[in-house]
Coordinates of C-alpha atoms and ligand atoms in Angstrom, one line a residue:
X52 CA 99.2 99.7 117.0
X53 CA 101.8 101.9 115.3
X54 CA 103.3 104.8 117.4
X55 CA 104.9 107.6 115.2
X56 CA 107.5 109.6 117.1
X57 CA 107.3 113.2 116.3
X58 CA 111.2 114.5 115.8
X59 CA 110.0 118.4 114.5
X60 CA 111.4 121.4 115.9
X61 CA 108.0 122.9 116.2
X62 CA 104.7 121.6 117.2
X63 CA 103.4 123.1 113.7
X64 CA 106.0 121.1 112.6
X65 CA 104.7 117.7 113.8
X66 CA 101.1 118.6 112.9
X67 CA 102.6 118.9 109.7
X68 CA 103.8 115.5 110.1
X69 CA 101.0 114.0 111.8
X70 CA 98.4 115.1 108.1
X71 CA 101.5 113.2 106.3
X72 CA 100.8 109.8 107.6
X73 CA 97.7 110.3 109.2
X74 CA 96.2 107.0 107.4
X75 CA 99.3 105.2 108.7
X76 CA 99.2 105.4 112.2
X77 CA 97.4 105.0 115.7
X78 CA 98.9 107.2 118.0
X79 CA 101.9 109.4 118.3
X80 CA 104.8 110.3 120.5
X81 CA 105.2 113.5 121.1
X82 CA 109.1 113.8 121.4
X83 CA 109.6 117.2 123.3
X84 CA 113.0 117.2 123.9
X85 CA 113.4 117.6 120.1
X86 CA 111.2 120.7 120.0
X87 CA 113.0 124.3 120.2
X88 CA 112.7 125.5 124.2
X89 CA 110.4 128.1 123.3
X90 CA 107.9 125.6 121.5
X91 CA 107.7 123.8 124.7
X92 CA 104.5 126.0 126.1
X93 CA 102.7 124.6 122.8
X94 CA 103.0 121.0 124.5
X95 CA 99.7 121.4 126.1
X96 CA 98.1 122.1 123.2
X97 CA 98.8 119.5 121.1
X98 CA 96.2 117.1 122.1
X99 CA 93.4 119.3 121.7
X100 CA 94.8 119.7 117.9
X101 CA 95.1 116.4 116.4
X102 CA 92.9 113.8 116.2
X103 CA 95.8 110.7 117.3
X104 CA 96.3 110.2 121.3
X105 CA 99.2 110.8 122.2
X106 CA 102.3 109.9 124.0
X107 CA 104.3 112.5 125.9
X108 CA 108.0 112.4 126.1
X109 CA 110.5 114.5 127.5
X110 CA 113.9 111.7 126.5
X111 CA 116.8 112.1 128.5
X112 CA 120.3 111.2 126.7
X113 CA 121.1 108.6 128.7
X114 CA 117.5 107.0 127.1
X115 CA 118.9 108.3 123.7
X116 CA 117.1 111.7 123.7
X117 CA 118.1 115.0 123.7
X118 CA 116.6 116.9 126.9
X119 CA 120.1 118.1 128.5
X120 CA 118.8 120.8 130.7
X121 CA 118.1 120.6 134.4
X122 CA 116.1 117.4 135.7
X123 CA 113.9 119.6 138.0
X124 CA 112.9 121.6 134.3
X125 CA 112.1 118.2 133.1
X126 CA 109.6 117.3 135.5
X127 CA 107.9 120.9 135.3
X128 CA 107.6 120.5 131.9
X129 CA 106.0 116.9 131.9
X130 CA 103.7 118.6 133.9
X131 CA 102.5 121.7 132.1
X132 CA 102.9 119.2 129.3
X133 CA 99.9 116.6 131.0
X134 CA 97.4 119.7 131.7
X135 CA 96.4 119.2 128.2
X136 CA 95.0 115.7 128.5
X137 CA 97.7 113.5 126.6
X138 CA 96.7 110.0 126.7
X139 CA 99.9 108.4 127.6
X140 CA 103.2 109.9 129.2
X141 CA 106.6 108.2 129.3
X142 CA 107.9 108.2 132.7
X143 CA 111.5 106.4 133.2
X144 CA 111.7 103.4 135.2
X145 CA 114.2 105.1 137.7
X146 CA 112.0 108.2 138.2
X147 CA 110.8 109.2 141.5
X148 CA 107.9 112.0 140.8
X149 CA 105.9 111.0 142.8
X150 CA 103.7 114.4 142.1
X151 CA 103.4 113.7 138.6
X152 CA 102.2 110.3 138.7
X153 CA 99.3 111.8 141.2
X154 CA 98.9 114.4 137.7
X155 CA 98.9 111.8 135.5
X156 CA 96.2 109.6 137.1
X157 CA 93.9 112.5 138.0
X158 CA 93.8 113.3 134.2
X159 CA 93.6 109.9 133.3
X160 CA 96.6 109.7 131.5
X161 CA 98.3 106.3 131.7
X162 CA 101.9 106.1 132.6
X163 CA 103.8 103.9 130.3
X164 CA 107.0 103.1 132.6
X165 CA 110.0 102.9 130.3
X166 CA 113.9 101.4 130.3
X167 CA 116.5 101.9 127.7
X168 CA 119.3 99.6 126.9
X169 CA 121.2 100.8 123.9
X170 CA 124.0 97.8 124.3
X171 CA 122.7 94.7 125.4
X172 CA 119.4 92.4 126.2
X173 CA 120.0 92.5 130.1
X174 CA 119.6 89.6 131.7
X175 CA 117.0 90.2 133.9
X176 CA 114.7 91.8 131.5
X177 CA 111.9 89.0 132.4
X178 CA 111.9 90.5 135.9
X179 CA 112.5 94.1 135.2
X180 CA 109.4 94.2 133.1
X181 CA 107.3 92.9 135.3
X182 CA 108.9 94.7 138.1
X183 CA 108.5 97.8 136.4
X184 CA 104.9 99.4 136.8
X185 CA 104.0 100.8 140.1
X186 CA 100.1 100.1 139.6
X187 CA 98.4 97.7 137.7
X188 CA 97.6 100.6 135.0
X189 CA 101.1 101.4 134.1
X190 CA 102.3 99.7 131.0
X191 CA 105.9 98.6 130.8
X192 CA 107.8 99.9 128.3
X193 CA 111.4 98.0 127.3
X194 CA 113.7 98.8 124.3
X195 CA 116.7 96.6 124.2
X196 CA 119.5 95.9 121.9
X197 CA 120.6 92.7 120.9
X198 CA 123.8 92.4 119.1
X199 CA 123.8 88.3 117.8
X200 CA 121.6 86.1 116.8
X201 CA 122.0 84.6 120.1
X202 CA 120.2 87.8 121.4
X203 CA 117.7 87.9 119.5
X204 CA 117.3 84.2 120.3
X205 CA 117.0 85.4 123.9
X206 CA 114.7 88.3 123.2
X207 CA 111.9 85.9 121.1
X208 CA 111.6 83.4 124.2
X209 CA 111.2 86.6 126.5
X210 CA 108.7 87.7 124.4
X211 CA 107.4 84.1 124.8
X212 CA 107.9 84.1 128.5
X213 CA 105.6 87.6 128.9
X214 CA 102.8 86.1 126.5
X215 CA 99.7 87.8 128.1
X216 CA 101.2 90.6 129.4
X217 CA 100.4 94.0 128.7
X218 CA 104.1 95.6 127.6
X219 CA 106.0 97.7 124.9
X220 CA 108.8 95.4 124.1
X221 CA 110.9 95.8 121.5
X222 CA 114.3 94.8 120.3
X223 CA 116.4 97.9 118.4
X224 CA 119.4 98.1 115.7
X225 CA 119.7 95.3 112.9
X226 CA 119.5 92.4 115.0
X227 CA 116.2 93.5 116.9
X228 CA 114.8 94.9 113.4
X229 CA 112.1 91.9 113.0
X230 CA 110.4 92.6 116.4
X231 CA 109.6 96.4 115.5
X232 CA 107.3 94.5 112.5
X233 CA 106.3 91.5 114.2
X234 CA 105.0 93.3 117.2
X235 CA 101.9 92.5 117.0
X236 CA 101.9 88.3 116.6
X237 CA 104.6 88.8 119.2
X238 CA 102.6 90.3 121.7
X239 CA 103.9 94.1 122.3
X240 CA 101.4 96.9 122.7
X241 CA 102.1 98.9 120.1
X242 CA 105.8 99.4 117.6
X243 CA 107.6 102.6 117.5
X244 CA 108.3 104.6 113.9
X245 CA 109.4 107.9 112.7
X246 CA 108.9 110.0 109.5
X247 CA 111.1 109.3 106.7
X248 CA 114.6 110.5 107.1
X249 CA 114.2 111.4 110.8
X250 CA 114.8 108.4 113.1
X251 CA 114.1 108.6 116.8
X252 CA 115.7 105.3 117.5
X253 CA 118.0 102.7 115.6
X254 CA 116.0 100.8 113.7
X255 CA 112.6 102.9 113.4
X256 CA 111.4 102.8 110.0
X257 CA 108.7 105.3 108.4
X258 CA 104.8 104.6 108.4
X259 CA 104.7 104.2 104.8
X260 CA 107.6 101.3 105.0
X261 CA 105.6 100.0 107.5
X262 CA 102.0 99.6 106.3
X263 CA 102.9 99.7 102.6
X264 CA 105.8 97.7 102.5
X265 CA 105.5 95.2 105.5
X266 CA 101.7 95.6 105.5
X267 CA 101.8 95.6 109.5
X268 CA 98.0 95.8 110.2
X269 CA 97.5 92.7 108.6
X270 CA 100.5 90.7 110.4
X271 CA 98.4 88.3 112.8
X272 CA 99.9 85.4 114.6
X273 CA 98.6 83.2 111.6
X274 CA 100.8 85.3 109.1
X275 CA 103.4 82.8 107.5
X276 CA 106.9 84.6 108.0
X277 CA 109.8 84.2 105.4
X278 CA 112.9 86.4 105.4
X279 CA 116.5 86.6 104.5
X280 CA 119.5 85.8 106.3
X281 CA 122.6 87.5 105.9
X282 CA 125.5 90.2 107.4
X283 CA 124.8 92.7 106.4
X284 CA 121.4 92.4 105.5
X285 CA 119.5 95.9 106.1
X286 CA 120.7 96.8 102.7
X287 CA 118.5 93.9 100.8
X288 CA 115.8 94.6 98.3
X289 CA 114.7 91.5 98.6
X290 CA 112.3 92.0 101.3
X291 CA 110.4 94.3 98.3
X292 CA 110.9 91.8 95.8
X293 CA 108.7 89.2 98.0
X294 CA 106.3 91.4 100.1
X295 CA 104.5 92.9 96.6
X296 CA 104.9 89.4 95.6
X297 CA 102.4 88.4 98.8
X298 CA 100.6 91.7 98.2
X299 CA 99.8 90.9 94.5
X300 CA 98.6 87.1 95.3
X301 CA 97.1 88.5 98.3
X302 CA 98.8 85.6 101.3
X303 CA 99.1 86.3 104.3
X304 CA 102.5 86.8 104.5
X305 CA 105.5 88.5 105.4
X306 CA 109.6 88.5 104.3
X307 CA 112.0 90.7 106.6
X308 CA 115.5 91.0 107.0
X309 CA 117.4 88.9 109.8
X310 CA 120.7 90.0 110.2
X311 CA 122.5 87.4 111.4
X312 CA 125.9 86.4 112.7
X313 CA 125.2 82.8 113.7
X314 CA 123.6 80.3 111.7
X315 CA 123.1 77.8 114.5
X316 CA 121.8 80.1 117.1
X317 CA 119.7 82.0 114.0
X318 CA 117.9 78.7 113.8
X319 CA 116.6 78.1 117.2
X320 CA 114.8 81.7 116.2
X321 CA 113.5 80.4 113.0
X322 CA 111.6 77.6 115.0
X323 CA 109.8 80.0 117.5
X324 CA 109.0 82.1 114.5
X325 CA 108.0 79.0 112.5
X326 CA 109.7 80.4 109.2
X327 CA 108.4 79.5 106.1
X328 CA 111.4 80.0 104.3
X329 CA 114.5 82.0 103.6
X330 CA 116.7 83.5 100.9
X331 CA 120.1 83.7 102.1
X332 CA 122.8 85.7 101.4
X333 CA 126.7 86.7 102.0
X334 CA 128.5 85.2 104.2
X335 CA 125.8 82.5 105.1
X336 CA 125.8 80.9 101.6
X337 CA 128.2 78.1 102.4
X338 CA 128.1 77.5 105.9
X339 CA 124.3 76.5 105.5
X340 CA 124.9 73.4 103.5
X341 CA 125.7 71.2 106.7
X342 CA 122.4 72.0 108.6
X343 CA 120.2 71.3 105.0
X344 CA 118.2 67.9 104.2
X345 CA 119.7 65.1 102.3
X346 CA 120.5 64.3 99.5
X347 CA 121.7 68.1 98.5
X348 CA 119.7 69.6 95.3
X349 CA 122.0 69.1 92.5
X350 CA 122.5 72.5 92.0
X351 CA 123.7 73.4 95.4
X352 CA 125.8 69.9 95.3
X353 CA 127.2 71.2 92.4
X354 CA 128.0 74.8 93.0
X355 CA 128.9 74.6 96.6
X356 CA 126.5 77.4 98.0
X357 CA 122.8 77.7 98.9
X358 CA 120.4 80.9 98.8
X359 CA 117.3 79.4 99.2
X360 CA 116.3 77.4 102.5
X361 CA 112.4 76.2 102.2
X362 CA 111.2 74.3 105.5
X363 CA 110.0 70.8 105.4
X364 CA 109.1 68.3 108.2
X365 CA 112.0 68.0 109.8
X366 CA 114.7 70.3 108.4
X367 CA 115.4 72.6 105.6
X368 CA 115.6 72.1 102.2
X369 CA 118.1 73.6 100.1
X370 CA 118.1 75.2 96.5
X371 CA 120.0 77.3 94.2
X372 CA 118.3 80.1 92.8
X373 CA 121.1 82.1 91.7
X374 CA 122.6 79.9 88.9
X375 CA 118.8 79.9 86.6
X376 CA 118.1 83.7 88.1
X377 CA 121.7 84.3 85.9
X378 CA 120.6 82.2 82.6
X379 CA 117.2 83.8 82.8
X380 CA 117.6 87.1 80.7
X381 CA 120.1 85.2 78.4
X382 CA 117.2 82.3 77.8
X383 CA 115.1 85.7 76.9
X384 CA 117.2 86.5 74.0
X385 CA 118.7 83.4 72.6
X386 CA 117.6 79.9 72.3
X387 CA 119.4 77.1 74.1
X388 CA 121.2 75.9 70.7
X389 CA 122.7 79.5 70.1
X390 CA 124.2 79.7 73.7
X391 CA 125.5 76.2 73.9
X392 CA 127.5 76.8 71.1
X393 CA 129.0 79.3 72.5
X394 CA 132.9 79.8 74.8
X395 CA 132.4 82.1 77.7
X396 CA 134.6 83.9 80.3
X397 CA 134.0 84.8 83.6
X398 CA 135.7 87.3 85.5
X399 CA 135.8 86.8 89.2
X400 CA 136.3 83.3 91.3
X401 CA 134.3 84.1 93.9
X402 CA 130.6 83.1 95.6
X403 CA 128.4 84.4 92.5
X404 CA 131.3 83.1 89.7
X405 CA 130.8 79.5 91.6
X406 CA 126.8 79.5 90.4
X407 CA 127.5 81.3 87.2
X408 CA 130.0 78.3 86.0
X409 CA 127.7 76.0 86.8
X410 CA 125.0 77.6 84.6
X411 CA 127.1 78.6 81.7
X412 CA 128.4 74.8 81.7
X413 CA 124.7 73.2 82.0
X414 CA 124.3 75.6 79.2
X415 CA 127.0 73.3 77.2
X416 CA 129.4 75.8 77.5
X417 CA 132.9 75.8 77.7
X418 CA 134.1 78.3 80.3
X419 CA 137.1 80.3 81.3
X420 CA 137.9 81.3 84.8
X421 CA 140.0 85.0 85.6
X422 CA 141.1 86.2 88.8
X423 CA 142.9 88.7 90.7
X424 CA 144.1 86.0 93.0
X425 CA 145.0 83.3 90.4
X426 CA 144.9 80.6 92.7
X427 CA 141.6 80.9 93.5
X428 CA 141.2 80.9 89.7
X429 CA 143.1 77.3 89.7
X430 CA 140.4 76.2 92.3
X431 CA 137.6 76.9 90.8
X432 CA 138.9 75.7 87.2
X433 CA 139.8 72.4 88.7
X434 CA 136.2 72.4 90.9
X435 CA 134.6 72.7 87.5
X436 CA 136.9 71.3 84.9
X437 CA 137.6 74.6 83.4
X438 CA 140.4 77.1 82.0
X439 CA 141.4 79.6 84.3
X440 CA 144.2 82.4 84.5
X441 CA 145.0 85.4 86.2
X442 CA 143.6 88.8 86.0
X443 CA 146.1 90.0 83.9
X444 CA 147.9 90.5 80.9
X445 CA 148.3 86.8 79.8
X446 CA 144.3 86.3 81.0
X447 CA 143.3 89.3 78.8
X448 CA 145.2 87.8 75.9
X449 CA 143.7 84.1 76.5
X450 CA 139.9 86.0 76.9
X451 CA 139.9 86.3 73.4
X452 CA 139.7 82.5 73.0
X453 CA 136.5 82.7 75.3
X454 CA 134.6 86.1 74.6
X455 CA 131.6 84.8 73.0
X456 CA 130.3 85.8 76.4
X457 CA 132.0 87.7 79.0
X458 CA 130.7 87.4 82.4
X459 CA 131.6 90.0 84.9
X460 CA 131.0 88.4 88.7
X461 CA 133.7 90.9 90.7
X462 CA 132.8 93.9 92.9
X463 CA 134.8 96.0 90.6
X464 CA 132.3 98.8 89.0
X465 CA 130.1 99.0 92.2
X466 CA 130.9 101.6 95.0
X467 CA 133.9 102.2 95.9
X468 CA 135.0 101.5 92.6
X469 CA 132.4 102.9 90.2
X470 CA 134.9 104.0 87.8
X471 CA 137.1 100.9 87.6
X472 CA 136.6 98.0 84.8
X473 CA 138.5 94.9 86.0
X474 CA 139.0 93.7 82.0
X475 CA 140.1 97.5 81.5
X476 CA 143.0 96.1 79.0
X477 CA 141.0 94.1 77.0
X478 CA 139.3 95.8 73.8
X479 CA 135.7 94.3 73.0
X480 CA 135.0 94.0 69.2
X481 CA 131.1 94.7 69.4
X482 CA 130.7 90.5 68.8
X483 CA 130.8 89.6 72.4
X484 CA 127.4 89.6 75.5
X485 CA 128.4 91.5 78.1
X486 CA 126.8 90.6 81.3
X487 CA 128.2 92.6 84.5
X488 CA 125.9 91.2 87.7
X489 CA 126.3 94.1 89.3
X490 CA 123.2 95.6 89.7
X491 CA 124.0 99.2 91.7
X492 CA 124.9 101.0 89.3
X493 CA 122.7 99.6 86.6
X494 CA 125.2 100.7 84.2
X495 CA 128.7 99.9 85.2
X496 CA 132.3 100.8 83.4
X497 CA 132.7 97.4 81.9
X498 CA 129.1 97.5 80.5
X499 CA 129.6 101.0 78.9
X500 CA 133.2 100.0 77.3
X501 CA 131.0 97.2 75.9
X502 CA 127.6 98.8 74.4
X503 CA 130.0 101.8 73.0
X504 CA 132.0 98.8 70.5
X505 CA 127.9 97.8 69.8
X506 CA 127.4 94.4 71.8
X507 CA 124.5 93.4 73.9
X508 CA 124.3 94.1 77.6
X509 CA 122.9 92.8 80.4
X510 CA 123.2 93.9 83.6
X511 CA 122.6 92.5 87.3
X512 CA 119.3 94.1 88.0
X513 CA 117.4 91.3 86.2
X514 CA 119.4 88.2 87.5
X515 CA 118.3 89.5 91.2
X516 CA 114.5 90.0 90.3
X517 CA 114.8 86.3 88.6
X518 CA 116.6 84.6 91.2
X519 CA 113.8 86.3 93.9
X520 CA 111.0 85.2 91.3
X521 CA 112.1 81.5 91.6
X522 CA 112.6 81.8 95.3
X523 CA 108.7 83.0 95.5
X524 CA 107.7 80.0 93.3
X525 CA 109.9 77.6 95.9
X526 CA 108.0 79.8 98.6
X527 CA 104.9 80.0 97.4
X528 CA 104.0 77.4 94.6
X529 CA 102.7 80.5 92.5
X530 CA 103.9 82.9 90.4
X531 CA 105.3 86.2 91.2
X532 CA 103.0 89.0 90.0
X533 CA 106.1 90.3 88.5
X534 CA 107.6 87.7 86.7
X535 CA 109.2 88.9 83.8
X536 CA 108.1 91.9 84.0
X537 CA 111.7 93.8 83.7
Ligands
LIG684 P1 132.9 87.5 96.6 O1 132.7 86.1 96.8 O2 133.4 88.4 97.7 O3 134.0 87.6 95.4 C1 134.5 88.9 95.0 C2 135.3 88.7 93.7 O4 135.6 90.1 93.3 C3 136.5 87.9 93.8 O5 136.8 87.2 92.6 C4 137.6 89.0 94.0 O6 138.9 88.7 93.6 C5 137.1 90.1 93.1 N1 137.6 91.4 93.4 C6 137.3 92.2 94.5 N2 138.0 93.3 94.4 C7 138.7 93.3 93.3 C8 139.6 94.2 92.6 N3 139.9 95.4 93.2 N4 140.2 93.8 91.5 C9 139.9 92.6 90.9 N5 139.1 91.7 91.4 C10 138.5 92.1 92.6 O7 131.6 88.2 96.1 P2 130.4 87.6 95.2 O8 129.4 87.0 96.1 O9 131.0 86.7 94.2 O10 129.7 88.9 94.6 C11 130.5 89.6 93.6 C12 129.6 90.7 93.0 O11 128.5 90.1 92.4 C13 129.1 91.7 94.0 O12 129.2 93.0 93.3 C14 127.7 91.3 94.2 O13 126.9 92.5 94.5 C15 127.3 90.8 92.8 N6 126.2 89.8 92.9 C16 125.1 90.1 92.1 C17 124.0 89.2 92.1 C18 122.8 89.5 91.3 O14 121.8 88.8 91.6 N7 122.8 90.4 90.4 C19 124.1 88.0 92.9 C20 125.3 87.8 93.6 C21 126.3 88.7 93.6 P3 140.0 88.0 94.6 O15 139.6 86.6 94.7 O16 141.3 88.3 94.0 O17 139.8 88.7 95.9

């Protein structure tokens, strides 16, 4: 079931919310201690105005809410609050009222019995949740946060260890992100959400996300689960790229974020979740080649880094999606004769430069290599039998030599440094491609300089659709809905 916390200041406020994402949702939380005090005599009324049950919740800040007034207030409140028939209320594991469980029971309300714990998975969480509820009709409530990939390790076999009992588990933050969507196949009452741009809780994402995006109500214990790995990761389009992919060929499926610190311990998770597979980002994109199956895929061999991890028997196998997702809008344009004619320079040494060598040399061209840190320059050219220089003025002048295509692989044009071109001394003729792989913003200094002396552009935004497009074929054996469409 999906629980939307209500966060408004008023109870016309929610009701406002509630007609929002009616569609979306089975039940709310009403959060009281957001409301304005004098909204508070409205509690009662909400249940006889909405159509939802509903949860009633007075949060203290120690449980990350906001009631700061006088704990004997509280309790009155929770009261008045239950005369008007909510279906749940959230009572706090180290409550003693015993006068308002009495309340609750007489109007059938059922106590959910909850714990916070905003920096840890505690150790004993096995035992607190079944420790928790004082009568066989209370439901247990837990929301932990795990902070490694080793926690959330620990959280997935708990969740293994409680199969069959009746509990609101959950796992919050980035780390604990996946249990909020797989609650269901994972066995936890119901998952927590807010409205858009008003989280209750780290982590909450809005019913829309949820059902449109993750398609929740259709996640069953059979749904195949793929994701990416990466740290940061909450950032990612890619889980948009792939879950309208599923959508459109209608498989039951579903690709979430995992943000993880640990590759080893990340694993042990991927085998209780059975993963299907996984796109994998920075920094993970070299330290996975040890754990993948032999022999390598030529392309990773080659290149050095992996960001596409399919499961087979008895390990992973790993592919390169990065280096053809790069050639794919060029291929678009010109034929294979026109570009491997053709001298190219690439601008940046490091993780993305490594694939885009690769591809401009299976293209059949020759390359040059420019980088702030020359050395790393030298590397790479010797890695790949290149030229290379440094990013500066003798690079600029031996670019000229190579700028049939100029390839720009450094974070220079992206945030913080939207105004910067890292090539800003060289002048382009209006004869060269430019190709900047950044793809936020879609325009960036170096591809403006370019288009203004009249050459073609390409920009980042299609080299991360076609690198997710070939990761769904690896996934799925079938086309993305999408491909090509740009
Ligand atoms: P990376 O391994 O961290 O390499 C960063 C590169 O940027 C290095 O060459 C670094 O030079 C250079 N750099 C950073 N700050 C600089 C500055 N102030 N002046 C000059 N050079 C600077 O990162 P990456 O994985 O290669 O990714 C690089 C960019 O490509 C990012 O913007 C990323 O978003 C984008 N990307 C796009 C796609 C796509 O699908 N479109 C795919 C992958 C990556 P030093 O060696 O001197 O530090």
């Amino acid at each position: 079931m999906i629980c939307l916390a209500l966060t408004g200041k008023t109870i016309d406020e929610n009701i406002e919310i509630i007609s929002k994402y009616k569609k979306y949702i089975d039940l709310v939380e009403l959060r009281a201690d957001f409301l304005h005090p004098e909204e508070r005599e409205k509690v009662s009324l909400l249940p006889g105005m909405i159509d939802k049950p509903a949860i009633l919740t007075y949060r203290l800040p120690k449980d990350g809410g906001f009631f700061t007034e006088d704990e004997s207030l509280r309790l009155e409140l929770l009261s008045q609050g239950l005369e008007g028939g909510f279906e749940y209320v959230d009572l706090e594991e180290d409550l003693e009222a015993p006068e308002l469980e009495l309340q609750a029971t007489e109007k059938g309300t059922t106590i959910i019995r909850s714990f916070h714990d905003f920096d840890k998975v505690p150790e004993d969480l096995i035992q607190r949740i079944q420790s928790m509820p004082r009568s066989d009709k209370e439901i247990p409530k837990a929301a932990v946060m795990p902070t490694s990939s080793a926690d959330f390790h620990t959280l997935l076999t708990i969740f293994k260890a409680l199969k069959g009992t009746k509990k609101i588990l959950l796992g919050m933050g980035a780390y604990g992100f996946p249990t909020r969507i797989l609650s269901n196949p994972l066995g936890s009452y119901l998952t927590y959400c807010s409205p858009e741009n008003a989280s209750a809780a780290p982590g909450h994402v809005d019913p829309v996300t949820l059902n449109e995006l993750y398609r929740f109500k259709n996640i069953t214990k059979g749904t195949a689960i793929y994701g990416i790995i990466g740290n940061p990761v909450m950032h990612t389009k890619s889980p948009v790229i792939h879950n309208k992919g599923f959508a459109g060929i209608n498989l039951d499926a579903v690709y979430l974020p995992f943000q993880v610190d640990s590759i080893e311990d990340f694993m042990k998770s991927a085998e209780i979740l059975n993963i299907q597979g996984l796109s994998v980002t920075i920094p993970h994109k070299v330290d996975i080649i040890p754990l993948l199956e032999k022999p390598l895929d030529k392309g990773v061999e080659a290149i050095g880094s992996c960001n596409t991890l399919i499961k087979s028997a008895s390990s992973w196998k790993g592919v390169n999606t990065d280096a053809p997702g790069f050639m794919w809008p060029l291929y678009k344009t010109f034929s294979p004769e026109q570009l491997g004619s053709k001298k190219a320079a690439v601008i940046g040494a490091g993780g993305a430069a490594r694939a885009i060598i690769f591809a401009l040399q299976e293209a059949g061209m020759e390359v040059l290599v420019l980088n702030r840190t020359a050395s790393k320059a030298k590397e790479l050219a010797e890695y790949f039998n290149c030229a290379w220089a440094g990013l500066d003025d003798d690079g600029i002048a031996k670019l000229s030599d190579y700028n049939d295509i100029i390839v720009q692989t450094t974070s220079v044009g992206m945030h913080p440094m939207e105004d910067k071109n890292p090539i800003a001394g060289y002048e382009f003729t209006g004869s060269e491609i430019a190709y900047d792989i950044i793809y936020v913003p879609e325009e960036t200094v170096f591809l403006k300089k370019a288009k203004e002396a009249g050459c073609p552009i390409f920009g980042g935004k299609v080299m991360l659709l076609a690198q997710g497009w070939d990761q769904f074929r690896l996934f799925t054996g079938k086309a993305h809905p999408q491909e090509g469409v740009v």
